Amino acid sequence: MTGPAVTRVLVADDQTVVREGIVMLLGLLPGIEVVGAAADGEEAVALVARHRPDVVLMDLRMPRCDGVEATRRIRAGYPGTEVVVLTTYADDESLFPALRAGARGYLTKDAGGEEIARAIADVRSGAAGLSPQVQLRLLERLSGEAAAGTAGTAGTAGTAGVTGAAGPVPSGEPAAGPVALPPDGLTAREAEVLGLIAEGLSNTEIARRLYVSPATVKTHINNLFAKTGVRDRAQAVAYAFRHGITGSPQ
């Protein structure tokens, strides 16, 4: 009988003490093998080419080549390697570029060993490995964009008049606006699946939520990836929040 699968991990961090500490921590976690450690993004890309790890734990702010650019190059050249960002920063200027570059996980450096192990396992299974504070930031961003969109719509409707299919609608009278359609030709079901991906649900959990088979969920995901141009679930999460797409109610 073969033993349990081992996840091969590469660590990239420019601070020697931090890098060695992460390597030591990972060495204590069952089912994880550290195959290399890089001091910057350039070295990380080179080591990925050499060792083909399953997951890279990637710092963001490094010399020569930062974590975002290294993530972009790794995901483009070695799609079998997932990237989990492990950084001090959780601001929008760090978070969203990393997700758009292809990172499927995002943790801050106050994460413990259990949280890091869970994020590694999540991205290996196709889910998003996001820390609770990062998930909260994404939800806050989504809520803010949704509120701004609502305010903008209300501001437009409150001007001198609204032109509809039947002609101008006088101010002060309710106007029946067009129903908002999902972007990029997504069907309502595909948008719903996308929203559930953004909530961090796996294919099996989405199937259970929507009362469909996992194969049906996979078909929807393939279709929505093709329509939106995203390459993986992390980019799908960023796309969903950018367009204000949420999942179905419980």
C-alpha atoms as a printed R data frame, in Angstrom:
    type eleno elety resid chain resno       x      y       z
1   ATOM     1    CA   MET     A     1   0.000  0.000   0.000
2   ATOM     2    CA   THR     A     2   1.180  3.507  -0.749
3   ATOM     3    CA   GLY     A     3   1.437  6.027   2.052
4   ATOM     4    CA   PRO     A     4  -0.486  9.321   2.310
5   ATOM     5    CA   ALA     A     5   0.233 11.895  -0.385
6   ATOM     6    CA   VAL     A     6   2.950 14.389   0.468
7   ATOM     7    CA   THR     A     7   2.625 18.025  -0.612
8   ATOM     8    CA   ARG     A     8   5.914 19.441  -1.878
9   ATOM     9    CA   VAL     A     9   6.341 23.092  -0.844
10  ATOM    10    CA   LEU     A    10   8.773 25.851  -1.813
11  ATOM    11    CA   VAL     A    11   9.262 28.881   0.464
12  ATOM    12    CA   ALA     A    12  10.097 32.343  -0.925
13  ATOM    13    CA   ASP     A    13  10.980 35.166   1.492
14  ATOM    14    CA   ASP     A    14  13.821 37.688   1.402
15  ATOM    15    CA   GLN     A    15  14.290 37.791   5.190
16  ATOM    16    CA   THR     A    16  16.611 34.971   6.223
17  ATOM    17    CA   VAL     A    17  15.240 34.578   9.750
18  ATOM    18    CA   VAL     A    18  11.635 34.507   8.517
19  ATOM    19    CA   ARG     A    19  12.444 32.132   5.658
20  ATOM    20    CA   GLU     A    20  14.291 29.697   7.915
21  ATOM    21    CA   GLY     A    21  11.535 29.902  10.518
22  ATOM    22    CA   ILE     A    22   8.865 29.035   7.945
23  ATOM    23    CA   VAL     A    23  10.954 26.116   6.659
24  ATOM    24    CA   MET     A    24  11.362 24.839  10.218
25  ATOM    25    CA   LEU     A    25   7.625 25.203  10.912
26  ATOM    26    CA   LEU     A    26   6.659 23.368   7.728
27  ATOM    27    CA   GLY     A    27   9.075 20.585   8.616
28  ATOM    28    CA   LEU     A    28   6.979 19.890  11.714
29  ATOM    29    CA   LEU     A    29   3.717 19.574   9.782
30  ATOM    30    CA   PRO     A    30   2.650 16.093   8.643
31  ATOM    31    CA   GLY     A    31   2.253 15.504   4.912
32  ATOM    32    CA   ILE     A    32   4.453 18.460   3.873
33  ATOM    33    CA   GLU     A    33   7.939 18.289   2.386
34  ATOM    34    CA   VAL     A    34   9.963 21.480   1.860
35  ATOM    35    CA   VAL     A    35  11.856 21.127  -1.435
36  ATOM    36    CA   GLY     A    36  13.557 24.525  -1.525
37  ATOM    37    CA   ALA     A    37  13.796 28.074  -0.192
38  ATOM    38    CA   ALA     A    38  14.263 31.242  -2.255
39  ATOM    39    CA   ALA     A    39  15.474 34.691  -1.202
40  ATOM    40    CA   ASP     A    40  13.630 36.586  -3.954
41  ATOM    41    CA   GLY     A    41  11.169 36.145  -6.809
42  ATOM    42    CA   GLU     A    42  13.798 35.396  -9.431
43  ATOM    43    CA   GLU     A    43  15.186 32.542  -7.373
44  ATOM    44    CA   ALA     A    44  11.652 31.311  -6.636
45  ATOM    45    CA   VAL     A    45  10.842 31.006 -10.347
46  ATOM    46    CA   ALA     A    46  14.148 29.206 -10.978
47  ATOM    47    CA   LEU     A    47  13.558 26.762  -8.119
48  ATOM    48    CA   VAL     A    48  10.009 26.063  -9.297
49  ATOM    49    CA   ALA     A    49  11.441 25.168 -12.708
50  ATOM    50    CA   ARG     A    50  13.922 22.823 -11.044
51  ATOM    51    CA   HIS     A    51  11.774 21.149  -8.371
52  ATOM    52    CA   ARG     A    52   8.195 21.559  -9.674
53  ATOM    53    CA   PRO     A    53   6.671 21.913  -6.174
54  ATOM    54    CA   ASP     A    54   2.955 21.543  -5.550
55  ATOM    55    CA   VAL     A    55   2.700 24.836  -3.648
56  ATOM    56    CA   VAL     A    56   4.836 27.968  -3.207
57  ATOM    57    CA   LEU     A    57   4.525 30.034  -0.026
58  ATOM    58    CA   MET     A    58   5.273 33.456  -1.494
59  ATOM    59    CA   ASP     A    59   6.265 36.678   0.216
60  ATOM    60    CA   LEU     A    60   5.270 39.815  -1.727
61  ATOM    61    CA   ARG     A    61   7.884 42.497  -1.138
62  ATOM    62    CA   MET     A    62  11.219 41.077  -2.259
63  ATOM    63    CA   PRO     A    63  14.168 42.453  -4.262
64  ATOM    64    CA   ARG     A    64  14.890 41.788  -7.978
65  ATOM    65    CA   CYS     A    65  11.446 40.282  -8.626
66  ATOM    66    CA   ASP     A    66   8.559 40.844  -6.230
67  ATOM    67    CA   GLY     A    67   6.007 38.217  -5.232
68  ATOM    68    CA   VAL     A    68   3.283 39.398  -7.607
69  ATOM    69    CA   GLU     A    69   5.502 39.161 -10.685
70  ATOM    70    CA   ALA     A    70   6.962 35.843  -9.517
71  ATOM    71    CA   THR     A    71   3.434 34.501  -8.998
72  ATOM    72    CA   ARG     A    72   2.415 35.612 -12.483
73  ATOM    73    CA   ARG     A    73   5.436 33.891 -14.047
74  ATOM    74    CA   ILE     A    74   5.011 30.698 -12.055
75  ATOM    75    CA   ARG     A    75   1.297 30.366 -12.834
76  ATOM    76    CA   ALA     A    76   1.934 31.060 -16.527
77  ATOM    77    CA   GLY     A    77   4.881 28.703 -16.897
78  ATOM    78    CA   TYR     A    78   4.082 26.020 -14.323
79  ATOM    79    CA   PRO     A    79   0.280 25.802 -13.896
80  ATOM    80    CA   GLY     A    80   0.627 22.663 -11.780
81  ATOM    81    CA   THR     A    81   2.180 24.760  -9.007
82  ATOM    82    CA   GLU     A    82  -0.201 26.716  -6.784
83  ATOM    83    CA   VAL     A    83   0.791 29.890  -4.947
84  ATOM    84    CA   VAL     A    84  -0.195 30.890  -1.416
85  ATOM    85    CA   VAL     A    85   0.891 34.406  -0.492
86  ATOM    86    CA   LEU     A    86   2.337 34.699   3.022
87  ATOM    87    CA   THR     A    87   2.973 38.356   3.765
88  ATOM    88    CA   THR     A    88   2.810 41.069   6.400
89  ATOM    89    CA   TYR     A    89   0.393 43.123   4.306
90  ATOM    90    CA   ALA     A    90  -3.361 42.697   3.732
91  ATOM    91    CA   ASP     A    91  -4.090 46.071   2.091
92  ATOM    92    CA   ASP     A    92  -5.890 46.322  -1.254
93  ATOM    93    CA   GLU     A    93  -2.692 47.307  -3.096
94  ATOM    94    CA   SER     A    94  -1.117 44.005  -2.031
95  ATOM    95    CA   LEU     A    95  -4.120 41.688  -1.990
96  ATOM    96    CA   PHE     A    96  -5.838 42.252  -5.331
97  ATOM    97    CA   PRO     A    97  -2.732 42.330  -7.577
98  ATOM    98    CA   ALA     A    98  -1.627 39.029  -6.014
99  ATOM    99    CA   LEU     A    99  -5.013 37.399  -6.668
100 ATOM   100    CA   ARG     A   100  -5.082 38.729 -10.227
101 ATOM   101    CA   ALA     A   101  -1.580 37.322 -10.780
102 ATOM   102    CA   GLY     A   102  -2.890 33.854  -9.949
103 ATOM   103    CA   ALA     A   103  -2.395 33.331  -6.201
104 ATOM   104    CA   ARG     A   104  -5.042 30.965  -4.847
105 ATOM   105    CA   GLY     A   105  -4.297 31.592  -1.190
106 ATOM   106    CA   TYR     A   106  -3.467 34.656   0.885
107 ATOM   107    CA   LEU     A   107  -2.301 34.617   4.505
108 ATOM   108    CA   THR     A   108  -0.683 37.173   6.763
109 ATOM   109    CA   LYS     A   109   2.427 36.290   8.757
110 ATOM   110    CA   ASP     A   110   0.553 36.079  12.032
111 ATOM   111    CA   ALA     A   111  -0.936 32.816  10.734
112 ATOM   112    CA   GLY     A   112  -0.125 29.702  12.756
113 ATOM   113    CA   GLY     A   113   1.021 26.335  11.501
114 ATOM   114    CA   GLU     A   114  -2.510 24.915  11.428
115 ATOM   115    CA   GLU     A   115  -3.791 27.807   9.307
116 ATOM   116    CA   ILE     A   116  -0.867 27.521   6.881
117 ATOM   117    CA   ALA     A   117  -1.394 23.765   6.559
118 ATOM   118    CA   ARG     A   118  -5.103 24.297   5.926
119 ATOM   119    CA   ALA     A   119  -4.433 26.894   3.211
120 ATOM   120    CA   ILE     A   120  -1.957 24.561   1.507
121 ATOM   121    CA   ALA     A   121  -4.493 21.717   1.611
122 ATOM   122    CA   ASP     A   122  -7.254 24.027   0.332
123 ATOM   123    CA   VAL     A   123  -5.379 25.197  -2.750
124 ATOM   124    CA   ARG     A   124  -4.284 21.632  -3.493
125 ATOM   125    CA   SER     A   125  -7.965 20.601  -3.518
126 ATOM   126    CA   GLY     A   126  -8.989 23.474  -5.796
127 ATOM   127    CA   ALA     A   127 -10.440 25.773  -3.121
128 ATOM   128    CA   ALA     A   128  -9.233 29.236  -2.112
129 ATOM   129    CA   GLY     A   129  -6.898 29.369   0.902
130 ATOM   130    CA   LEU     A   130  -7.744 32.771   2.358
131 ATOM   131    CA   SER     A   131  -7.254 33.868   5.951
132 ATOM   132    CA   PRO     A   132 -10.356 35.087   7.845
133 ATOM   133    CA   GLN     A   133  -9.131 38.697   7.808
134 ATOM   134    CA   VAL     A   134  -8.561 38.560   4.053
135 ATOM   135    CA   GLN     A   135 -12.030 37.100   3.512
136 ATOM   136    CA   LEU     A   136 -13.410 39.945   5.637
137 ATOM   137    CA   ARG     A   137 -11.527 42.515   3.553
138 ATOM   138    CA   LEU     A   138 -12.926 41.034   0.352
139 ATOM   139    CA   LEU     A   139 -16.451 41.169   1.768
140 ATOM   140    CA   GLU     A   140 -15.943 44.770   2.880
141 ATOM   141    CA   ARG     A   141 -14.713 45.656  -0.596
142 ATOM   142    CA   LEU     A   142 -17.720 43.945  -2.146
143 ATOM   143    CA   SER     A   143 -20.139 45.658   0.232
144 ATOM   144    CA   GLY     A   144 -18.556 49.051  -0.470
145 ATOM   145    CA   GLU     A   145 -18.750 48.597  -4.238
146 ATOM   146    CA   ALA     A   146 -22.350 47.395  -4.009
147 ATOM   147    CA   ALA     A   147 -23.283 50.412  -1.869
148 ATOM   148    CA   ALA     A   148 -21.525 52.777  -4.270
149 ATOM   149    CA   GLY     A   149 -23.366 51.211  -7.203
150 ATOM   150    CA   THR     A   150 -26.708 51.578  -5.433
151 ATOM   151    CA   ALA     A   151 -25.988 55.211  -4.579
152 ATOM   152    CA   GLY     A   152 -24.976 55.923  -8.165
153 ATOM   153    CA   THR     A   153 -28.178 54.378  -9.488
154 ATOM   154    CA   ALA     A   154 -30.267 56.316  -7.008
155 ATOM   155    CA   GLY     A   155 -28.473 59.535  -7.926
156 ATOM   156    CA   THR     A   156 -29.192 58.999 -11.627
157 ATOM   157    CA   ALA     A   157 -32.839 58.194 -10.998
158 ATOM   158    CA   GLY     A   158 -33.204 61.356  -8.951
159 ATOM   159    CA   THR     A   159 -32.366 63.741 -11.827
160 ATOM   160    CA   ALA     A   160 -34.912 65.649 -13.902
161 ATOM   161    CA   GLY     A   161 -36.241 62.560 -15.640
162 ATOM   162    CA   VAL     A   162 -35.474 59.008 -16.688
163 ATOM   163    CA   THR     A   163 -35.955 57.834 -20.241
164 ATOM   164    CA   GLY     A   164 -37.481 54.362 -20.536
165 ATOM   165    CA   ALA     A   165 -38.906 52.259 -23.330
166 ATOM   166    CA   ALA     A   166 -42.175 54.181 -23.146
167 ATOM   167    CA   GLY     A   167 -40.558 57.629 -23.063
168 ATOM   168    CA   PRO     A   168 -39.512 60.018 -20.292
169 ATOM   169    CA   VAL     A   169 -40.610 59.268 -16.753
170 ATOM   170    CA   PRO     A   170 -41.352 62.398 -14.693
171 ATOM   171    CA   SER     A   171 -39.283 63.061 -11.585
172 ATOM   172    CA   GLY     A   172 -40.708 61.677  -8.384
173 ATOM   173    CA   GLU     A   173 -42.404 58.740 -10.088
174 ATOM   174    CA   PRO     A   174 -40.921 55.237  -9.832
175 ATOM   175    CA   ALA     A   175 -39.266 53.986 -12.998
176 ATOM   176    CA   ALA     A   176 -38.967 50.313 -13.831
177 ATOM   177    CA   GLY     A   177 -35.294 50.029 -14.806
178 ATOM   178    CA   PRO     A   178 -33.826 47.168 -16.814
179 ATOM   179    CA   VAL     A   179 -32.877 44.016 -14.924
180 ATOM   180    CA   ALA     A   180 -29.106 43.872 -14.438
181 ATOM   181    CA   LEU     A   181 -27.613 40.960 -16.339
182 ATOM   182    CA   PRO     A   182 -24.425 39.124 -15.295
183 ATOM   183    CA   PRO     A   183 -21.279 40.391 -17.071
184 ATOM   184    CA   ASP     A   184 -19.507 38.705 -19.990
185 ATOM   185    CA   GLY     A   185 -22.516 36.654 -21.038
186 ATOM   186    CA   LEU     A   186 -22.655 34.586 -17.842
187 ATOM   187    CA   THR     A   187 -25.907 32.777 -17.226
188 ATOM   188    CA   ALA     A   188 -27.674 33.300 -13.910
189 ATOM   189    CA   ARG     A   189 -26.573 29.829 -12.772
190 ATOM   190    CA   GLU     A   190 -22.947 30.439 -13.786
191 ATOM   191    CA   ALA     A   191 -22.962 33.725 -11.861
192 ATOM   192    CA   GLU     A   192 -24.417 31.893  -8.862
193 ATOM   193    CA   VAL     A   193 -21.654 29.271  -9.021
194 ATOM   194    CA   LEU     A   194 -19.070 32.057  -9.337
195 ATOM   195    CA   GLY     A   195 -20.455 33.725  -6.226
196 ATOM   196    CA   LEU     A   196 -20.173 30.477  -4.289
197 ATOM   197    CA   ILE     A   197 -16.570 30.068  -5.440
198 ATOM   198    CA   ALA     A   198 -15.965 33.564  -4.042
199 ATOM   199    CA   GLU     A   199 -17.362 32.351  -0.710
200 ATOM   200    CA   GLY     A   200 -14.631 29.700  -0.656
201 ATOM   201    CA   LEU     A   201 -16.836 26.667  -1.349
202 ATOM   202    CA   SER     A   202 -15.394 23.574  -3.017
203 ATOM   203    CA   ASN     A   203 -17.063 21.902  -6.010
204 ATOM   204    CA   THR     A   204 -18.651 19.320  -3.716
205 ATOM   205    CA   GLU     A   205 -20.006 22.004  -1.377
206 ATOM   206    CA   ILE     A   206 -21.388 23.998  -4.313
207 ATOM   207    CA   ALA     A   207 -23.092 20.867  -5.669
208 ATOM   208    CA   ARG     A   208 -24.652 20.237  -2.265
209 ATOM   209    CA   ARG     A   209 -25.805 23.866  -1.957
210 ATOM   210    CA   LEU     A   210 -27.398 23.911  -5.427
211 ATOM   211    CA   TYR     A   211 -28.711 20.316  -5.361
212 ATOM   212    CA   VAL     A   212 -26.824 19.366  -8.514
213 ATOM   213    CA   SER     A   213 -24.047 16.885  -9.287
214 ATOM   214    CA   PRO     A   214 -20.341 17.789  -8.960
215 ATOM   215    CA   ALA     A   215 -20.021 17.109 -12.699
216 ATOM   216    CA   THR     A   216 -22.634 19.787 -13.388
217 ATOM   217    CA   VAL     A   217 -20.753 22.225 -11.159
218 ATOM   218    CA   LYS     A   218 -17.528 21.473 -13.027
219 ATOM   219    CA   THR     A   219 -19.267 22.180 -16.346
220 ATOM   220    CA   HIS     A   220 -20.531 25.535 -15.050
221 ATOM   221    CA   ILE     A   221 -17.040 26.409 -13.793
222 ATOM   222    CA   ASN     A   222 -15.407 25.526 -17.121
223 ATOM   223    CA   ASN     A   223 -17.973 27.685 -18.934
224 ATOM   224    CA   LEU     A   224 -17.631 30.697 -16.649
225 ATOM   225    CA   PHE     A   225 -13.815 30.487 -16.721
226 ATOM   226    CA   ALA     A   226 -13.940 30.566 -20.539
227 ATOM   227    CA   LYS     A   227 -16.358 33.515 -20.611
228 ATOM   228    CA   THR     A   228 -14.592 35.661 -18.018
229 ATOM   229    CA   GLY     A   229 -11.032 34.796 -19.046
230 ATOM   230    CA   VAL     A   230  -9.935 33.851 -15.515
231 ATOM   231    CA   ARG     A   231  -7.388 31.052 -15.176
232 ATOM   232    CA   ASP     A   232  -8.113 29.707 -11.704
233 ATOM   233    CA   ARG     A   233 -10.310 30.024  -8.655
234 ATOM   234    CA   ALA     A   234  -8.316 32.853  -7.059
235 ATOM   235    CA   GLN     A   235  -8.757 34.997 -10.164
236 ATOM   236    CA   ALA     A   236 -12.427 33.983 -10.171
237 ATOM   237    CA   VAL     A   237 -12.745 35.278  -6.594
238 ATOM   238    CA   ALA     A   238 -11.211 38.621  -7.590
239 ATOM   239    CA   TYR     A   239 -13.507 38.797 -10.637
240 ATOM   240    CA   ALA     A   240 -16.585 38.048  -8.507
241 ATOM   241    CA   PHE     A   241 -15.803 40.764  -5.993
242 ATOM   242    CA   ARG     A   242 -14.915 43.227  -8.749
243 ATOM   243    CA   HIS     A   243 -18.334 42.724 -10.342
244 ATOM   244    CA   GLY     A   244 -20.341 42.413  -7.126
245 ATOM   245    CA   ILE     A   245 -21.333 38.781  -7.705
246 ATOM   246    CA   THR     A   246 -22.441 36.862  -4.621
247 ATOM   247    CA   GLY     A   247 -23.623 33.298  -4.151
248 ATOM   248    CA   SER     A   248 -27.052 31.912  -3.437
249 ATOM   249    CA   PRO     A   249 -28.673 32.291  -0.028
250 ATOM   250    CA   GLN     A   250 -28.352 29.444   2.482
